[in-house]
JSON list of C-alpha atoms in Angstrom, two decimals:
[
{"chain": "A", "resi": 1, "resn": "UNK", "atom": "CA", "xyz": [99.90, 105.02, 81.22]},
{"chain": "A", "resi": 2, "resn": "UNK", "atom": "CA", "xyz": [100.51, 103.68, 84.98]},
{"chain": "A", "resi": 3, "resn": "UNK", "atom": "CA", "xyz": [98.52, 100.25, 85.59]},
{"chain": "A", "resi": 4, "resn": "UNK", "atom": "CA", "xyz": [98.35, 97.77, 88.35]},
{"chain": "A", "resi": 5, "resn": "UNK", "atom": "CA", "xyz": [96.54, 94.77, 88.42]},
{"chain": "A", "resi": 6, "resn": "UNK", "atom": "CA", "xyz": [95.39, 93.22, 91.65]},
{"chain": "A", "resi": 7, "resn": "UNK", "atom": "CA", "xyz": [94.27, 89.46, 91.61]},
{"chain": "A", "resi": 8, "resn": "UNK", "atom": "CA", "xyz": [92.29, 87.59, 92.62]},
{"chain": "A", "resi": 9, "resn": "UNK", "atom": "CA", "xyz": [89.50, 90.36, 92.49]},
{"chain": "A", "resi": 10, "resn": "UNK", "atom": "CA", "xyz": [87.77, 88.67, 95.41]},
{"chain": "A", "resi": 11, "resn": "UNK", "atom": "CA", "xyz": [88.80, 85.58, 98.04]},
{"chain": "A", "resi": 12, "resn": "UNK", "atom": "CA", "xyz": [86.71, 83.82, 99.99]},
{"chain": "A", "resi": 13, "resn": "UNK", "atom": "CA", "xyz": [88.47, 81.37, 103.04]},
{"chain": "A", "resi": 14, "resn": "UNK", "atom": "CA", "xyz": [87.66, 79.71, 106.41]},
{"chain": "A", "resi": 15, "resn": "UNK", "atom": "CA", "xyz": [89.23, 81.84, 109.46]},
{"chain": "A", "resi": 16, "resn": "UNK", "atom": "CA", "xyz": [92.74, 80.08, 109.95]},
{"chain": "A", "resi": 17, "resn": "UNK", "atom": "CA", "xyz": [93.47, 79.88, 106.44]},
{"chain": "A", "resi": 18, "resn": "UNK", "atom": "CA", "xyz": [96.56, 81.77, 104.85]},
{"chain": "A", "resi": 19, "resn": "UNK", "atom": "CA", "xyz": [96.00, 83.79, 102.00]},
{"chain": "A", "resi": 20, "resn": "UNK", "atom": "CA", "xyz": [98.48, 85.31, 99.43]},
{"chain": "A", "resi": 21, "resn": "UNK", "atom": "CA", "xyz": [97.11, 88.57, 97.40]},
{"chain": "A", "resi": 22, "resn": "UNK", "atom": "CA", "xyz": [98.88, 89.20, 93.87]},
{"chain": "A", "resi": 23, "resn": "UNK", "atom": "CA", "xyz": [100.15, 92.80, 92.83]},
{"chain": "A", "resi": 24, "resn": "UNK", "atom": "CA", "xyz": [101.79, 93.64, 89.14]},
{"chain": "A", "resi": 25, "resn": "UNK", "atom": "CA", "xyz": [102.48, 96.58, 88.21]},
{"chain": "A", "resi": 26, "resn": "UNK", "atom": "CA", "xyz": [103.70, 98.59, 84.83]},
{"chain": "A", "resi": 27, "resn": "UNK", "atom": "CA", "xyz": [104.79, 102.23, 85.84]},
{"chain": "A", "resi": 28, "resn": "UNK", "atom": "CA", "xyz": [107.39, 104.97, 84.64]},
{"chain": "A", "resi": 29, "resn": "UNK", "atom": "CA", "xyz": [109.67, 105.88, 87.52]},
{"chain": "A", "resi": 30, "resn": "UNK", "atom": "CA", "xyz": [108.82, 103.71, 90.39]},
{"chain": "A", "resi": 31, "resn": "UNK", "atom": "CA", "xyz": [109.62, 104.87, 93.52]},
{"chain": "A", "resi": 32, "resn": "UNK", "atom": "CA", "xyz": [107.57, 102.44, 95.89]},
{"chain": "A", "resi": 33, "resn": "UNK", "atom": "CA", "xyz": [104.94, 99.83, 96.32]},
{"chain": "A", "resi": 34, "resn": "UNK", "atom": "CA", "xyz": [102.42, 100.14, 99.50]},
{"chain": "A", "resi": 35, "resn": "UNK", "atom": "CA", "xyz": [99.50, 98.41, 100.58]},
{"chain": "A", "resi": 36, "resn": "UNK", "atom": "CA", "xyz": [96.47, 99.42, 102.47]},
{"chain": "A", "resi": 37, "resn": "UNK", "atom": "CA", "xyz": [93.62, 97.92, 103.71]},
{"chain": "A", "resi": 38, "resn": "UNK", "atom": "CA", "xyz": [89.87, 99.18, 103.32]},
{"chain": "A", "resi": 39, "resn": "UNK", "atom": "CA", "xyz": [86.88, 98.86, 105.18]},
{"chain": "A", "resi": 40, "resn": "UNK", "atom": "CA", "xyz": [84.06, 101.07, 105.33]},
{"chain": "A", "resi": 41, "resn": "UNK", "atom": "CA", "xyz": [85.82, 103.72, 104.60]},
{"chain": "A", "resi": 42, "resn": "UNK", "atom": "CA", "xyz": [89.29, 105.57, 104.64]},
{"chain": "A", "resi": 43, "resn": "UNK", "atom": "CA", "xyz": [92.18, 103.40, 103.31]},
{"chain": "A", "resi": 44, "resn": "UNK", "atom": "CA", "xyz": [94.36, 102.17, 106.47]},
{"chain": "A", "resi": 45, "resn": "UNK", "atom": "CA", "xyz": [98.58, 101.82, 105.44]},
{"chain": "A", "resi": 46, "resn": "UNK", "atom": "CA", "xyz": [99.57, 98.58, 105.61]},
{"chain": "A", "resi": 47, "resn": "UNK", "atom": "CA", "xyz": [103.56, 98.87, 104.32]},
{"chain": "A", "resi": 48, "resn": "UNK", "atom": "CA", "xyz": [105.36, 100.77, 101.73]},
{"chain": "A", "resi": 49, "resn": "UNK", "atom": "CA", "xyz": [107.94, 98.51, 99.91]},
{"chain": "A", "resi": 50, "resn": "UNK", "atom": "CA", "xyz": [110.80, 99.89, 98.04]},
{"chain": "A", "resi": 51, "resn": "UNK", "atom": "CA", "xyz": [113.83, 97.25, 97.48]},
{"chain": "A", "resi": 52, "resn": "UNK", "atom": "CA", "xyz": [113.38, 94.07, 96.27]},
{"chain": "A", "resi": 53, "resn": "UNK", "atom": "CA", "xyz": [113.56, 90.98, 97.76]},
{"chain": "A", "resi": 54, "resn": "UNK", "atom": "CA", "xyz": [113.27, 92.31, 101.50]},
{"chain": "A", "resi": 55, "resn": "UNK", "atom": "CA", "xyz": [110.36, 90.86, 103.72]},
{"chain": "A", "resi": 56, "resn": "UNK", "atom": "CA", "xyz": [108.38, 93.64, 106.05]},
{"chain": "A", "resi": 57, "resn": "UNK", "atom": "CA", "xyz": [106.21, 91.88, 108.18]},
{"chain": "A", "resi": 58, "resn": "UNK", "atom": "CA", "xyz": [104.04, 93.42, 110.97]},
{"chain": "A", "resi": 59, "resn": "UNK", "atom": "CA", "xyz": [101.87, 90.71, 113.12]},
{"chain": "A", "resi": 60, "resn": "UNK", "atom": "CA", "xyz": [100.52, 87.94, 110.40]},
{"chain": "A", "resi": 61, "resn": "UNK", "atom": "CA", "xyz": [100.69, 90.22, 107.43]},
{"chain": "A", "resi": 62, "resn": "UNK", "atom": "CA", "xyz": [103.77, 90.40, 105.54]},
{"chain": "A", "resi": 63, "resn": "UNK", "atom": "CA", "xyz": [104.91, 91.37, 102.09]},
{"chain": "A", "resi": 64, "resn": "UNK", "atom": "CA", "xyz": [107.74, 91.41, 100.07]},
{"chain": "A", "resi": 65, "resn": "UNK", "atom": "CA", "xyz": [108.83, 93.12, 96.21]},
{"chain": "A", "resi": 66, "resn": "UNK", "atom": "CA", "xyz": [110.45, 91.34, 93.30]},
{"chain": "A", "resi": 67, "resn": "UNK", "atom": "CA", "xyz": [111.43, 94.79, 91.19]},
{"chain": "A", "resi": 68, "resn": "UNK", "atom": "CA", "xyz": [112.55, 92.77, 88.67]},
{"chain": "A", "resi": 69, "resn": "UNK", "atom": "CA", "xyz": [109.30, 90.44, 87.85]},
{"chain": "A", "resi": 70, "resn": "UNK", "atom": "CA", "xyz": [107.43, 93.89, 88.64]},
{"chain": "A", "resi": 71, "resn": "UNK", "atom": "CA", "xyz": [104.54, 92.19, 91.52]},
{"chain": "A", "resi": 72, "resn": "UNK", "atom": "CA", "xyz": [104.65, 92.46, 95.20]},
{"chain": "A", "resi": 73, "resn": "UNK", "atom": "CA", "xyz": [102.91, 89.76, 97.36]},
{"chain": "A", "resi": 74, "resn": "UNK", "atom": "CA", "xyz": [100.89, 90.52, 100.84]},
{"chain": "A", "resi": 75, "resn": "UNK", "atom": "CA", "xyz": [100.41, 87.42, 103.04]},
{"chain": "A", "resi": 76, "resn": "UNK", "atom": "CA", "xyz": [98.19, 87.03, 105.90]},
{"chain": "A", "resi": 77, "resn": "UNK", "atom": "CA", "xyz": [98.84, 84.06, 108.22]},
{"chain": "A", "resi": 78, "resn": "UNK", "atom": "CA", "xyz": [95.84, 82.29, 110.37]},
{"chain": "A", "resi": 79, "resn": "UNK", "atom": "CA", "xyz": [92.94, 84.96, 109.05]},
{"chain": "A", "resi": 80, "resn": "UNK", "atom": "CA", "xyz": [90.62, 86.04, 111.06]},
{"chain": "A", "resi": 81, "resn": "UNK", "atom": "CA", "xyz": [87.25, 87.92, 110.68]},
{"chain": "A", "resi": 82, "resn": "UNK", "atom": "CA", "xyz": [88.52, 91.36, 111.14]},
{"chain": "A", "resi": 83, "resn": "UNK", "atom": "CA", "xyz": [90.84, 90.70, 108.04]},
{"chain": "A", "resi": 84, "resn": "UNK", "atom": "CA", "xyz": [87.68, 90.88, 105.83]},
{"chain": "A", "resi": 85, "resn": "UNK", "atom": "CA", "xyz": [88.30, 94.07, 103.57]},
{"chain": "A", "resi": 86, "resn": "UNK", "atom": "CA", "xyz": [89.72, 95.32, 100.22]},
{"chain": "A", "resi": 87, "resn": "UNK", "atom": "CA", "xyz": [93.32, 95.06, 100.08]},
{"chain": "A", "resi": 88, "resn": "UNK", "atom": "CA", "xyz": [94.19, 97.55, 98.31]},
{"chain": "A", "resi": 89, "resn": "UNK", "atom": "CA", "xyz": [98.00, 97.66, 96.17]},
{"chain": "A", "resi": 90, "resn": "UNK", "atom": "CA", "xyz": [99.16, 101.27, 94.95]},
{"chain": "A", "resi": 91, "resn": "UNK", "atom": "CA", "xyz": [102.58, 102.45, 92.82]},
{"chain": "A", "resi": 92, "resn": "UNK", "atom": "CA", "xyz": [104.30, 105.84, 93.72]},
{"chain": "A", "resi": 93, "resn": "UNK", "atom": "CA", "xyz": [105.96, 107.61, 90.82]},
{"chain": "A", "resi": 94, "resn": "UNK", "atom": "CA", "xyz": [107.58, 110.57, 90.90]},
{"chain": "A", "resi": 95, "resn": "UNK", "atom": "CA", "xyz": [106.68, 113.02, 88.65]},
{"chain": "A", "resi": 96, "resn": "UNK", "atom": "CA", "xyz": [109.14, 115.77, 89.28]},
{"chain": "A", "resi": 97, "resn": "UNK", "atom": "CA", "xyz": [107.26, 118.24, 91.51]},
{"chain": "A", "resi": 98, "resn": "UNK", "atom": "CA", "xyz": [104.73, 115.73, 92.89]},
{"chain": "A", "resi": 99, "resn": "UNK", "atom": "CA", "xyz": [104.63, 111.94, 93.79]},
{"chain": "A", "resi": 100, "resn": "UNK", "atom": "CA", "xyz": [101.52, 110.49, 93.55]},
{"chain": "A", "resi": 101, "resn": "UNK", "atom": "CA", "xyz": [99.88, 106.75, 93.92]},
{"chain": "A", "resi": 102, "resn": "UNK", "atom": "CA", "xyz": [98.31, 104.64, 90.87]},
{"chain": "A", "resi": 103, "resn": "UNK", "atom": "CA", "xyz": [96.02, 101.90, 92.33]},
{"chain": "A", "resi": 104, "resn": "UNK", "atom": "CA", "xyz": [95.01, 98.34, 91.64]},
{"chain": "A", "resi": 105, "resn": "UNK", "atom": "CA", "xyz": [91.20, 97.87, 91.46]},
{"chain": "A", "resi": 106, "resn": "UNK", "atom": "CA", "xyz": [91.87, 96.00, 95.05]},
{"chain": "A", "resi": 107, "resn": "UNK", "atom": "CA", "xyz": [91.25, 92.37, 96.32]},
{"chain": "A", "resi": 108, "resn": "UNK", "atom": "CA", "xyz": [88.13, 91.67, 98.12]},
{"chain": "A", "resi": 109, "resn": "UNK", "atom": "CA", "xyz": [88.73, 89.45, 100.66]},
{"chain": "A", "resi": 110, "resn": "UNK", "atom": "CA", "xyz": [86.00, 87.35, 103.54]},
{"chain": "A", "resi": 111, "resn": "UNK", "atom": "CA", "xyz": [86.54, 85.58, 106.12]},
{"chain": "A", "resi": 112, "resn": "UNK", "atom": "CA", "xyz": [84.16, 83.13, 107.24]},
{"chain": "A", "resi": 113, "resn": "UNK", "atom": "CA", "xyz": [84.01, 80.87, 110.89]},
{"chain": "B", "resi": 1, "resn": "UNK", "atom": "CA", "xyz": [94.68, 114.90, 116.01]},
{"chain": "B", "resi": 2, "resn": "UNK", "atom": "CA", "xyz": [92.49, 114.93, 113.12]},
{"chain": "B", "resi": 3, "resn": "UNK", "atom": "CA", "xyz": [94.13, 114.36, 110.24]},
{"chain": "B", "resi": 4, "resn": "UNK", "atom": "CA", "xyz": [92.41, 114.89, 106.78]},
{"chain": "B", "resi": 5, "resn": "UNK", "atom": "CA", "xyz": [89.07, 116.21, 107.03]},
{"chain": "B", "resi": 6, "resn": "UNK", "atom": "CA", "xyz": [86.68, 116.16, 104.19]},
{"chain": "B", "resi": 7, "resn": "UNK", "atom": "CA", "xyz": [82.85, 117.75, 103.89]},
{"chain": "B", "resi": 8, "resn": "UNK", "atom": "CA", "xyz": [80.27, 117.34, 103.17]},
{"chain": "B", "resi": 9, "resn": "UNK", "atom": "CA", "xyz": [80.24, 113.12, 104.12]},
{"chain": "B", "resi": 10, "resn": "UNK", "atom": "CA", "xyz": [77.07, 112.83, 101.58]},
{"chain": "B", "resi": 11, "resn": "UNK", "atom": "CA", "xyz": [75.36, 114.67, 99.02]},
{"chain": "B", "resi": 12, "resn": "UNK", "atom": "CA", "xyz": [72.98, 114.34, 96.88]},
{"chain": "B", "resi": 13, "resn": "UNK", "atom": "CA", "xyz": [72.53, 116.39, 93.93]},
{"chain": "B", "resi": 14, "resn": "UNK", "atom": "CA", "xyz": [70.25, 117.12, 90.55]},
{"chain": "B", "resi": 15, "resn": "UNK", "atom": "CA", "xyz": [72.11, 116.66, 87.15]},
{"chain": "B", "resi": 16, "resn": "UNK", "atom": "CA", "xyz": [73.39, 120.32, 85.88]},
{"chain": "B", "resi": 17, "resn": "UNK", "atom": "CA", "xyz": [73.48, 121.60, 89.49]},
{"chain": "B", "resi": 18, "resn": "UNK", "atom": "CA", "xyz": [77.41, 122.51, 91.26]},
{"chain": "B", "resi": 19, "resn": "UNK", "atom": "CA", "xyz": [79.04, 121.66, 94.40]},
{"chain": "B", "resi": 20, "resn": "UNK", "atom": "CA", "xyz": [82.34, 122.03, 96.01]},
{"chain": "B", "resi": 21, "resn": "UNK", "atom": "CA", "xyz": [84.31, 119.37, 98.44]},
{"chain": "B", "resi": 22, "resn": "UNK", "atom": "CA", "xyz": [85.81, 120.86, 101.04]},
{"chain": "B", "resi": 23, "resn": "UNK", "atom": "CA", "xyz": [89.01, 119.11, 102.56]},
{"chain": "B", "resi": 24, "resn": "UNK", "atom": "CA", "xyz": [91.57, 120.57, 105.02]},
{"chain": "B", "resi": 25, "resn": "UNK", "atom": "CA", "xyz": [94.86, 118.31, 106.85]},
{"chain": "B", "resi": 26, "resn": "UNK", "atom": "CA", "xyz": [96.55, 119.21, 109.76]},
{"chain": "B", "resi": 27, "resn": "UNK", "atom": "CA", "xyz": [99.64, 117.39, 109.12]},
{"chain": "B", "resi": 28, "resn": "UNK", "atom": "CA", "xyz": [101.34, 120.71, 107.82]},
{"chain": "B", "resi": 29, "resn": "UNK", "atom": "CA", "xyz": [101.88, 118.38, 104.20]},
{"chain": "B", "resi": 30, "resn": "UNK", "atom": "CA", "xyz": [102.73, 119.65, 101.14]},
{"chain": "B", "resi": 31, "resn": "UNK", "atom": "CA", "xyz": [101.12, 117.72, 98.54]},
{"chain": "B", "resi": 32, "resn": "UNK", "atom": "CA", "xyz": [97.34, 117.03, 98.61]},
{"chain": "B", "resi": 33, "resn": "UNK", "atom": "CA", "xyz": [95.06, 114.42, 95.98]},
{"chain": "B", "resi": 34, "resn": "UNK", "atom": "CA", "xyz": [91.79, 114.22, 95.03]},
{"chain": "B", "resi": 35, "resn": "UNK", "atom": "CA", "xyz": [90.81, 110.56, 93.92]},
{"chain": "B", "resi": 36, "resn": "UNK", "atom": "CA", "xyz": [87.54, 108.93, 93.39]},
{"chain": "B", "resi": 37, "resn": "UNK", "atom": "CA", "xyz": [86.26, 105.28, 94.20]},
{"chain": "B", "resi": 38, "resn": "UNK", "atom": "CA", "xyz": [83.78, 103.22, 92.04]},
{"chain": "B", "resi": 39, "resn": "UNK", "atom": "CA", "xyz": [82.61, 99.58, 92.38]},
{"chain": "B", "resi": 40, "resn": "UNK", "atom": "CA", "xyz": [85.77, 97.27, 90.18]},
{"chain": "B", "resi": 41, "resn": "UNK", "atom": "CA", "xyz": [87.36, 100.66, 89.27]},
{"chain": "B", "resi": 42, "resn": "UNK", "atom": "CA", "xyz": [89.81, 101.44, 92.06]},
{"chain": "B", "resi": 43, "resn": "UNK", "atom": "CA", "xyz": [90.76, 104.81, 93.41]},
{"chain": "B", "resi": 44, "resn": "UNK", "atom": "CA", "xyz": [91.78, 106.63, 90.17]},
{"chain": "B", "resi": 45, "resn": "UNK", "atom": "CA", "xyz": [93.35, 110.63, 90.46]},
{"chain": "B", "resi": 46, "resn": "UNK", "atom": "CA", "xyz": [91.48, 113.15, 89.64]},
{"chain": "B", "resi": 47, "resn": "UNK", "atom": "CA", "xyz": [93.64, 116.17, 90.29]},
{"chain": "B", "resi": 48, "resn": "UNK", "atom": "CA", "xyz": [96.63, 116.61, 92.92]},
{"chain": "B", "resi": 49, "resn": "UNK", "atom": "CA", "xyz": [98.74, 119.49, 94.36]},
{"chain": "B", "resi": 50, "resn": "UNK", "atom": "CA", "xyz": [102.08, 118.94, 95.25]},
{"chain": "B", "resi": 51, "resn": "UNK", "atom": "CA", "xyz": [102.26, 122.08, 96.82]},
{"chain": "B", "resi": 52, "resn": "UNK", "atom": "CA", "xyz": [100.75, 125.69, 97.25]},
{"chain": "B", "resi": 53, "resn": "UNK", "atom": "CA", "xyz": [100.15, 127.58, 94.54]},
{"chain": "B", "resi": 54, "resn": "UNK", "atom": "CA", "xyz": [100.13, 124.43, 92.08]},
{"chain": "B", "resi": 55, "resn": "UNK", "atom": "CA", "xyz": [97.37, 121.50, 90.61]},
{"chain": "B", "resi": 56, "resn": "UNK", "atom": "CA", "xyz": [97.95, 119.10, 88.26]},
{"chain": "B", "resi": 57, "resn": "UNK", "atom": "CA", "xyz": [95.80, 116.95, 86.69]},
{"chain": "B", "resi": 58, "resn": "UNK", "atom": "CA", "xyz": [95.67, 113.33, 87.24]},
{"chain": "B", "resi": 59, "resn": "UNK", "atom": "CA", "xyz": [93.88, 110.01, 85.40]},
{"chain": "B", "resi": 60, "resn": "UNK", "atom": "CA", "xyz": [90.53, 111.90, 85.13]},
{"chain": "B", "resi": 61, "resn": "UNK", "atom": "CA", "xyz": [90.38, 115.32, 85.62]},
{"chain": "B", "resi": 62, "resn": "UNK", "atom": "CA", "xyz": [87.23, 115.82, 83.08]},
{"chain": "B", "resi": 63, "resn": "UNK", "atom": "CA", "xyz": [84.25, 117.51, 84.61]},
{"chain": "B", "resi": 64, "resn": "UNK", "atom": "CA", "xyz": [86.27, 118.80, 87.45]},
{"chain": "B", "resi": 65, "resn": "UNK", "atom": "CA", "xyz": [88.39, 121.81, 89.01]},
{"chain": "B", "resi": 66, "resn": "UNK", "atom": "CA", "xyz": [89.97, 122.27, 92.01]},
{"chain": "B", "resi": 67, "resn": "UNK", "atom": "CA", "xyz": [91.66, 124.82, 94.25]},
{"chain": "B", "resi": 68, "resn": "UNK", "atom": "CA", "xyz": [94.29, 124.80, 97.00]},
{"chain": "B", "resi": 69, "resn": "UNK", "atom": "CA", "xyz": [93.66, 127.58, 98.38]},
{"chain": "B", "resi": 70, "resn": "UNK", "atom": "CA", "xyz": [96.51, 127.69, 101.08]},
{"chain": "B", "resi": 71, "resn": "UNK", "atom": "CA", "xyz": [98.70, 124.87, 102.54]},
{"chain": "B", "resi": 72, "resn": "UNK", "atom": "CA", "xyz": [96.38, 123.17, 104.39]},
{"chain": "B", "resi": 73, "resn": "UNK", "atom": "CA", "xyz": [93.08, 123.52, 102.39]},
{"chain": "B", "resi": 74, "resn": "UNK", "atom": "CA", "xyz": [92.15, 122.06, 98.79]},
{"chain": "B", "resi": 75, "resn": "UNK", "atom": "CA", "xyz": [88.81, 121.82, 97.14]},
{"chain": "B", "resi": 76, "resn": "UNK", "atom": "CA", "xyz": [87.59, 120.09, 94.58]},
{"chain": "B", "resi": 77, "resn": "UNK", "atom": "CA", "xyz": [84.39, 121.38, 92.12]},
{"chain": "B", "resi": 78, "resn": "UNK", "atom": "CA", "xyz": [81.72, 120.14, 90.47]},
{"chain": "B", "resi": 79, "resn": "UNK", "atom": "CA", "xyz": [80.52, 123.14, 87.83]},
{"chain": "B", "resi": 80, "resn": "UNK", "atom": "CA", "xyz": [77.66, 120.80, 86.11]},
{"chain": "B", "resi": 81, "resn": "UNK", "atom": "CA", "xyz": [77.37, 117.62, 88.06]},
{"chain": "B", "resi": 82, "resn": "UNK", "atom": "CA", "xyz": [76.54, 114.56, 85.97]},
{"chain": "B", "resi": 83, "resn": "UNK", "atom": "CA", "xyz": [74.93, 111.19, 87.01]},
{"chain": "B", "resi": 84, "resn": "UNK", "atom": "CA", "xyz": [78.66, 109.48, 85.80]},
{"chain": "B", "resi": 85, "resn": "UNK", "atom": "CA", "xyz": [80.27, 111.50, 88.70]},
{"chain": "B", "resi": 86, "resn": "UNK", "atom": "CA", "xyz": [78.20, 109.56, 91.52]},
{"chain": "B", "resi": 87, "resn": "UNK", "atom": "CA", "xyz": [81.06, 108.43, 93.62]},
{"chain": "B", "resi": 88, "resn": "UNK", "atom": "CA", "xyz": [82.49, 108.17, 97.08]},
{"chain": "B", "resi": 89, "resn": "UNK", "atom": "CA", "xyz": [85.62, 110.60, 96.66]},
{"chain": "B", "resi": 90, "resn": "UNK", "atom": "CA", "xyz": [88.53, 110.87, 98.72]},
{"chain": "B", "resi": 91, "resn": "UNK", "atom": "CA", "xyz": [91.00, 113.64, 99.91]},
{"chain": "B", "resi": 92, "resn": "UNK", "atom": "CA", "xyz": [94.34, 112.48, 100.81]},
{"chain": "B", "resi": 93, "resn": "UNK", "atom": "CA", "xyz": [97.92, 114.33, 101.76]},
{"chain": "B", "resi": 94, "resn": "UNK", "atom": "CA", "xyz": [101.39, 113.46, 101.58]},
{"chain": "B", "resi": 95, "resn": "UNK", "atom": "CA", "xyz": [104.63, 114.80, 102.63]},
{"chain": "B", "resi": 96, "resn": "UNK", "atom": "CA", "xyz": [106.65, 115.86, 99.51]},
{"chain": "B", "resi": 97, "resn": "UNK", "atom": "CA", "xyz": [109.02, 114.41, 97.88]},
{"chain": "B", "resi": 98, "resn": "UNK", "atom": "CA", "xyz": [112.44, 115.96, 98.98]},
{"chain": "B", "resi": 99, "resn": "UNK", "atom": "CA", "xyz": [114.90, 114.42, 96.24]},
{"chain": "B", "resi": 100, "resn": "UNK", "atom": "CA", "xyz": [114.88, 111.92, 93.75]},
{"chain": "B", "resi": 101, "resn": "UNK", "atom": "CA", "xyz": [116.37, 109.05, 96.41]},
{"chain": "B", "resi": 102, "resn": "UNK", "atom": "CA", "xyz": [112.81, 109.45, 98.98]},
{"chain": "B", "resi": 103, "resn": "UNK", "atom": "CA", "xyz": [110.99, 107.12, 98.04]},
{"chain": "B", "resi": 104, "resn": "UNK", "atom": "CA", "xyz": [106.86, 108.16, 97.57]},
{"chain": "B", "resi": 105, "resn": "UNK", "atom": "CA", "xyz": [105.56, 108.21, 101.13]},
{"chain": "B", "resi": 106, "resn": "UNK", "atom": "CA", "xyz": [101.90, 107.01, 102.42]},
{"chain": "B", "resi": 107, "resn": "UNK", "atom": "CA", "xyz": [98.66, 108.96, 101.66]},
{"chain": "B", "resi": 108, "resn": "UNK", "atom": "CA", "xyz": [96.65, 110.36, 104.78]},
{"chain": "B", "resi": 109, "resn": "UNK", "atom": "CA", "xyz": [93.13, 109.95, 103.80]},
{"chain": "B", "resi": 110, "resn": "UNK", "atom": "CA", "xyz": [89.96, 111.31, 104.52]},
{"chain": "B", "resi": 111, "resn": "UNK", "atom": "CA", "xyz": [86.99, 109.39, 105.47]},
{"chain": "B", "resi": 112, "resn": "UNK", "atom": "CA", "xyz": [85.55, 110.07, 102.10]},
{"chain": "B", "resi": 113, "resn": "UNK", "atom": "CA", "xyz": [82.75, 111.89, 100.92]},
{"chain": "B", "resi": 114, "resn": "UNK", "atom": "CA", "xyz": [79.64, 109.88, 99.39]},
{"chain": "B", "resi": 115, "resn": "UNK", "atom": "CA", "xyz": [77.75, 112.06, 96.42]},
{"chain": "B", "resi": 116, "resn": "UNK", "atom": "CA", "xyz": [75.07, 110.98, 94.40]},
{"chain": "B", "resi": 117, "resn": "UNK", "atom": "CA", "xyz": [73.80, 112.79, 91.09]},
{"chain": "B", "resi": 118, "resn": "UNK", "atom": "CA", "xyz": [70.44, 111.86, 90.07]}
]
């Protein structure tokens, strides 16, 4: 069975603060690793990750894969109040006529003034 | 452009009684999901389609079916709802996989549909 483990569950920091979010994963035929971030509703894609050790950044948030250790990382640089949401980590696998995502229970982060 | 639409947003339903999400994408994708959401449980599969004609089942399929009923369209049903199934559920698409070096590609979602089962 797929499983990935998001931690911490939930992060609480002053705005400014940087903040690192934890993804591990075990999974049979990993394709890719994305992240999204949720708010009230829909998921939003942040990046999809699929080689190791290369950095995607986009603004303050950036994350990067170790396929060998099996965990991605997302950073976010000088929060701010809008970045309160779950972060969510998925897996894609291929299954041979599909791909689909397996998703980490999320991280639940606030930021505060 | 509008994406991945789901209906009804919310329902509310009596145990025993059935229902059917709607969802339709405009993204001309071939593969389409059904997951559901649940306080500390994550989004978790129910069923997906990775393309016309076809449905698999995903991480819990029990208690549901589904349809995709052309390219754009697929529907998921409750035949005996159950207070366990009270859940915000999602529809999502994806562009299929093309060969075994693409890697899996984003989800579209929906904005979700909210149904409680008293």
């Amino acid at each position: 069975e797929d499983k990935v483990v998001q931690s911490p569950l939930s992060l609480v920091v002053h705005e400014g603060d940087t903040v690192t979010l934890n993804c591990s994963y075990e999974v049979t035929n990993f394709r890719s690793l994305l992240w999204y971030k949720q708010e009230k509703k829909a998921p939003t894609f942040l990046f999809m990750l699929t080689s190791s050790g290369i950095e995607k950044k986009s603004g303050r948030l950036s994350s990067i894969l170790d396929k060998k250790e099996l965990f991605s990382i997302l950073n976010i640089t000088a929060t701010q109040t809008g970045d309160s949401a779950v972060y969510l980590c998925a897996v894609g696998t291929n299954t041979g006529t599909a791909s689909k995502l397996t998703f980490g229970t999320g991280t639940r982060l606030q930021v505060t003034l | 452009n509008a994406g991945v639409t789901q209906t009804p947003k919310f329902q509310v339903l009596k145990t025993g009684q059935s229902m059917t999400l709607q969802c339709a994408q405009d993204m001309n994708h071939n593969s389409m999901y059904w997951y559901r959401q649940d306080p500390g449980m994550g989004l978790r599969l129910i069923y997906y389609s990775a393309s016309e004609g076809t449905t698999d089942k995903g991480e819990v399929p029990n208690g549901y079916n589904v349809s995709r009923l052309n390219k754009r369209e697929f529907s998921l049903r409750l035949e005996s709802a159950a207070p366990s199934q009270t859940s915000v559920y999602f529809c999502a698409s994806s562009e299929r996989r093309v060969s075994a070096r693409k890697p899996t590609g984003e989800l579209f979602f929906g904005e979700g549909s909210r149904l409680t089962v008293l």
